[in-house]
PDB file of C-alpha atoms in Angstrom:
ATOM      1  CA  UNK A   1       3.509  -2.416 -23.769  1.00  0.00           C
ATOM      2  CA  UNK A   2       5.021  -2.052 -20.286  1.00  0.00           C
ATOM      3  CA  UNK A   3       6.021   1.453 -19.251  1.00  0.00           C
ATOM      4  CA  UNK A   4       8.017   2.399 -16.170  1.00  0.00           C
ATOM      5  CA  UNK A   5       7.623   6.019 -15.073  1.00  0.00           C
ATOM      6  CA  UNK A   6       9.832   7.567 -12.406  1.00  0.00           C
ATOM      7  CA  UNK A   7       8.579  10.696 -10.698  1.00  0.00           C
ATOM      8  CA  UNK A   8       4.922  10.035 -11.491  1.00  0.00           C
ATOM      9  CA  UNK A   9       3.842  11.850  -8.339  1.00  0.00           C
ATOM     10  CA  UNK A  10       5.329  15.133  -9.564  1.00  0.00           C
ATOM     11  CA  UNK A  11       3.667  17.906 -11.528  1.00  0.00           C
ATOM     12  CA  UNK A  12       4.582  16.548 -14.978  1.00  0.00           C
ATOM     13  CA  UNK A  13       4.688  12.907 -13.928  1.00  0.00           C
ATOM     14  CA  UNK A  14       1.057  12.833 -12.797  1.00  0.00           C
ATOM     15  CA  UNK A  15      -0.085  13.882 -16.256  1.00  0.00           C
ATOM     16  CA  UNK A  16       2.254  11.487 -18.057  1.00  0.00           C
ATOM     17  CA  UNK A  17       1.071   8.626 -15.857  1.00  0.00           C
ATOM     18  CA  UNK A  18      -2.613   9.467 -16.394  1.00  0.00           C
ATOM     19  CA  UNK A  19      -2.126   9.731 -20.155  1.00  0.00           C
ATOM     20  CA  UNK A  20      -0.638   6.240 -20.524  1.00  0.00           C
ATOM     21  CA  UNK A  21      -2.868   4.698 -17.869  1.00  0.00           C
ATOM     22  CA  UNK A  22      -5.979   6.034 -19.640  1.00  0.00           C
ATOM     23  CA  UNK A  23      -4.732   4.513 -22.895  1.00  0.00           C
ATOM     24  CA  UNK A  24      -4.710   1.142 -21.060  1.00  0.00           C
ATOM     25  CA  UNK A  25      -0.939   0.627 -21.147  1.00  0.00           C
ATOM     26  CA  UNK A  26       0.540  -1.405 -18.338  1.00  0.00           C
ATOM     27  CA  UNK A  27       2.157   1.419 -16.377  1.00  0.00           C
ATOM     28  CA  UNK A  28       4.322   0.963 -13.317  1.00  0.00           C
ATOM     29  CA  UNK A  29       5.137   3.968 -11.151  1.00  0.00           C
ATOM     30  CA  UNK A  30       8.486   4.299  -9.422  1.00  0.00           C
ATOM     31  CA  UNK A  31       8.475   6.987  -6.718  1.00  0.00           C
ATOM     32  CA  UNK A  32       9.948   7.983  -3.386  1.00  0.00           C
ATOM     33  CA  UNK A  33       6.915   6.777  -1.401  1.00  0.00           C
ATOM     34  CA  UNK A  34       5.516   3.301  -1.062  1.00  0.00           C
ATOM     35  CA  UNK A  35       1.849   2.741  -1.752  1.00  0.00           C
ATOM     36  CA  UNK A  36      -0.334   0.998  -4.298  1.00  0.00           C
ATOM     37  CA  UNK A  37       1.497   0.485  -7.636  1.00  0.00           C
ATOM     38  CA  UNK A  38       4.573   2.328  -6.358  1.00  0.00           C
ATOM     39  CA  UNK A  39       8.050   1.157  -5.468  1.00  0.00           C
ATOM     40  CA  UNK A  40      10.368   2.897  -3.044  1.00  0.00           C
ATOM     41  CA  UNK A  41      13.637   4.225  -4.442  1.00  0.00           C
ATOM     42  CA  UNK A  42      15.341   2.372  -1.586  1.00  0.00           C
ATOM     43  CA  UNK A  43      14.195  -0.938  -3.097  1.00  0.00           C
ATOM     44  CA  UNK A  44      15.460  -0.714  -6.686  1.00  0.00           C
ATOM     45  CA  UNK A  45      15.833  -4.449  -7.122  1.00  0.00           C
ATOM     46  CA  UNK A  46      12.100  -5.076  -6.757  1.00  0.00           C
ATOM     47  CA  UNK A  47      11.696  -3.680 -10.253  1.00  0.00           C
ATOM     48  CA  UNK A  48      13.986  -6.290 -11.794  1.00  0.00           C
ATOM     49  CA  UNK A  49      12.165  -9.095 -10.020  1.00  0.00           C
ATOM     50  CA  UNK A  50       8.630  -7.947 -10.840  1.00  0.00           C
ATOM     51  CA  UNK A  51       8.633  -5.773 -13.946  1.00  0.00           C
ATOM     52  CA  UNK A  52      10.519  -5.761 -17.245  1.00  0.00           C
ATOM     53  CA  UNK A  53       9.627  -2.481 -18.981  1.00  0.00           C
ATOM     54  CA  UNK A  54       9.603  -1.821 -22.732  1.00  0.00           C
ATOM     55  CA  UNK A  55       9.857   1.934 -22.175  1.00  0.00           C
ATOM     56  CA  UNK A  56      11.339   3.895 -19.295  1.00  0.00           C
ATOM     57  CA  UNK A  57      10.256   7.492 -18.790  1.00  0.00           C
ATOM     58  CA  UNK A  58      12.606   9.076 -16.267  1.00  0.00           C
ATOM     59  CA  UNK A  59      11.100  12.188 -14.682  1.00  0.00           C
ATOM     60  CA  UNK A  60      12.208  11.810 -11.054  1.00  0.00           C
ATOM     61  CA  UNK A  61      14.381  14.479  -9.505  1.00  0.00           C
ATOM     62  CA  UNK A  62      14.250  16.923  -6.676  1.00  0.00           C
ATOM     63  CA  UNK A  63      12.815  20.172  -7.999  1.00  0.00           C
ATOM     64  CA  UNK A  64      15.230  22.990  -8.781  1.00  0.00           C
ATOM     65  CA  UNK A  65      13.006  25.359  -6.788  1.00  0.00           C
ATOM     66  CA  UNK A  66      14.307  23.871  -3.542  1.00  0.00           C
ATOM     67  CA  UNK A  67      17.876  23.692  -2.329  1.00  0.00           C
ATOM     68  CA  UNK A  68      19.674  21.042  -4.359  1.00  0.00           C
ATOM     69  CA  UNK A  69      22.583  19.553  -2.411  1.00  0.00           C
ATOM     70  CA  UNK A  70      25.572  17.407  -3.289  1.00  0.00           C
ATOM     71  CA  UNK A  71      23.642  14.456  -1.819  1.00  0.00           C
ATOM     72  CA  UNK A  72      20.730  15.199  -4.199  1.00  0.00           C
ATOM     73  CA  UNK A  73      23.209  15.347  -7.090  1.00  0.00           C
ATOM     74  CA  UNK A  74      24.655  11.953  -6.180  1.00  0.00           C
ATOM     75  CA  UNK A  75      21.209  10.377  -5.700  1.00  0.00           C
ATOM     76  CA  UNK A  76      20.100  11.675  -9.100  1.00  0.00           C
ATOM     77  CA  UNK A  77      23.158  10.201 -10.792  1.00  0.00           C
ATOM     78  CA  UNK A  78      22.836   6.894  -8.954  1.00  0.00           C
ATOM     79  CA  UNK A  79      19.192   6.519  -9.944  1.00  0.00           C
ATOM     80  CA  UNK A  80      20.013   7.371 -13.564  1.00  0.00           C
ATOM     81  CA  UNK A  81      22.856   4.819 -13.604  1.00  0.00           C
ATOM     82  CA  UNK A  82      20.515   2.212 -12.148  1.00  0.00           C
ATOM     83  CA  UNK A  83      17.833   2.916 -14.761  1.00  0.00           C
ATOM     84  CA  UNK A  84      20.400   2.865 -17.572  1.00  0.00           C
ATOM     85  CA  UNK A  85      21.648  -0.533 -16.410  1.00  0.00           C
ATOM     86  CA  UNK A  86      18.070  -1.774 -16.083  1.00  0.00           C
ATOM     87  CA  UNK A  87      17.435  -0.588 -19.648  1.00  0.00           C
ATOM     88  CA  UNK A  88      20.494  -2.366 -20.989  1.00  0.00           C
ATOM     89  CA  UNK A  89      19.728  -5.564 -19.078  1.00  0.00           C
ATOM     90  CA  UNK A  90      16.083  -5.685 -20.199  1.00  0.00           C
ATOM     91  CA  UNK A  91      16.750  -4.339 -23.690  1.00  0.00           C
ATOM     92  CA  UNK A  92      14.110  -1.646 -23.383  1.00  0.00           C
ATOM     93  CA  UNK A  93      12.958  -0.119 -26.660  1.00  0.00           C
ATOM     94  CA  UNK A  94      13.001   3.504 -25.542  1.00  0.00           C
ATOM     95  CA  UNK A  95      14.432   5.604 -22.698  1.00  0.00           C
ATOM     96  CA  UNK A  96      12.923   9.062 -22.240  1.00  0.00           C
ATOM     97  CA  UNK A  97      14.613  11.507 -19.874  1.00  0.00           C
ATOM     98  CA  UNK A  98      13.207  14.901 -18.962  1.00  0.00           C
ATOM     99  CA  UNK A  99      16.166  17.236 -18.633  1.00  0.00           C
ATOM    100  CA  UNK A 100      16.046  21.001 -18.097  1.00  0.00           C
ATOM    101  CA  UNK A 101      16.606  24.154 -20.118  1.00  0.00           C
ATOM    102  CA  UNK A 102      18.915  25.142 -17.252  1.00  0.00           C
ATOM    103  CA  UNK A 103      21.682  22.959 -18.753  1.00  0.00           C
ATOM    104  CA  UNK A 104      22.121  25.799 -21.265  1.00  0.00           C
ATOM    105  CA  UNK A 105      22.583  28.463 -18.584  1.00  0.00           C
ATOM    106  CA  UNK A 106      20.520  30.909 -16.608  1.00  0.00           C
ATOM    107  CA  UNK A 107      19.889  33.374 -19.419  1.00  0.00           C
ATOM    108  CA  UNK A 108      20.547  33.880 -23.115  1.00  0.00           C
ATOM    109  CA  UNK A 109      23.024  36.329 -24.562  1.00  0.00           C
ATOM    110  CA  UNK A 110      21.425  39.383 -26.172  1.00  0.00           C
ATOM    111  CA  UNK A 111      17.986  37.707 -26.016  1.00  0.00           C
ATOM    112  CA  UNK A 112      18.978  34.965 -28.474  1.00  0.00           C
ATOM    113  CA  UNK A 113      17.029  31.740 -28.059  1.00  0.00           C
ATOM    114  CA  UNK A 114      18.662  28.636 -26.638  1.00  0.00           C
ATOM    115  CA  UNK A 115      19.169  25.902 -29.229  1.00  0.00           C
ATOM    116  CA  UNK A 116      20.855  22.507 -29.544  1.00  0.00           C
ATOM    117  CA  UNK A 117      23.956  24.023 -31.220  1.00  0.00           C
ATOM    118  CA  UNK A 118      24.966  26.017 -28.150  1.00  0.00           C
ATOM    119  CA  UNK A 119      27.561  24.845 -25.674  1.00  0.00           C
ATOM    120  CA  UNK A 120      26.023  23.694 -22.411  1.00  0.00           C
ATOM    121  CA  UNK A 121      26.554  26.058 -19.506  1.00  0.00           C
ATOM    122  CA  UNK A 122      24.942  24.683 -16.318  1.00  0.00           C
ATOM    123  CA  UNK A 123      25.371  27.030 -13.355  1.00  0.00           C
ATOM    124  CA  UNK A 124      24.139  25.054 -10.335  1.00  0.00           C
ATOM    125  CA  UNK A 125      24.166  21.475  -9.032  1.00  0.00           C
ATOM    126  CA  UNK A 126      20.644  20.844 -10.298  1.00  0.00           C
ATOM    127  CA  UNK A 127      21.460  21.739 -13.904  1.00  0.00           C
ATOM    128  CA  UNK A 128      24.856  20.028 -13.682  1.00  0.00           C
ATOM    129  CA  UNK A 129      23.112  16.825 -12.575  1.00  0.00           C
ATOM    130  CA  UNK A 130      20.732  17.045 -15.540  1.00  0.00           C
ATOM    131  CA  UNK A 131      23.622  17.489 -17.991  1.00  0.00           C
ATOM    132  CA  UNK A 132      25.583  14.645 -16.375  1.00  0.00           C
ATOM    133  CA  UNK A 133      22.587  12.355 -16.809  1.00  0.00           C
ATOM    134  CA  UNK A 134      22.142  13.434 -20.444  1.00  0.00           C
ATOM    135  CA  UNK A 135      25.785  12.516 -21.042  1.00  0.00           C
ATOM    136  CA  UNK A 136      25.439   9.150 -19.267  1.00  0.00           C
ATOM    137  CA  UNK A 137      22.407   8.281 -21.376  1.00  0.00           C
ATOM    138  CA  UNK A 138      24.148   9.148 -24.623  1.00  0.00           C
ATOM    139  CA  UNK A 139      27.360   7.318 -23.679  1.00  0.00           C
ATOM    140  CA  UNK A 140      25.487   4.143 -22.737  1.00  0.00           C
ATOM    141  CA  UNK A 141      22.861   4.020 -25.475  1.00  0.00           C
ATOM    142  CA  UNK A 142      24.531   5.438 -28.590  1.00  0.00           C
ATOM    143  CA  UNK A 143      25.837   2.018 -29.672  1.00  0.00           C
ATOM    144  CA  UNK A 144      22.643   0.123 -28.827  1.00  0.00           C
ATOM    145  CA  UNK A 145      19.197  -0.207 -30.359  1.00  0.00           C
ATOM    146  CA  UNK A 146      17.638   1.691 -27.448  1.00  0.00           C
ATOM    147  CA  UNK A 147      16.058   4.935 -28.644  1.00  0.00           C
ATOM    148  CA  UNK A 148      16.697   7.881 -26.389  1.00  0.00           C
TER     149      UNK A 148
END
């Protein structure tokens, strides 16, 4: 099983990478920095030439704790579109995207818990980018055999 993980140098990504790597899966990391087993985001096409994943786990994004600009928003969407197209081209089995609770809003009303029945209410560019990517994934995969 070939697994492509974006954002494997981040807090969550490191643990996800280690988990699958320790289970002896063939894991390829896709990060901002070039070094061993990593591919620069500026060189997307290297993935197509060298690696055809069965599963894509998309964790990469600039953290919401820092200023998230319009440029960051556009880069996030472009990477997601690229990974979606890669998934469709290579007929991946599964696409996993880590979104954010922030797509539901900054706080709950009257201390009610967020749930999947609520209307999304993103308040900043970071959460809007996450919701946009969720929508792109659903639009592109709902009529395919790719699990998401």
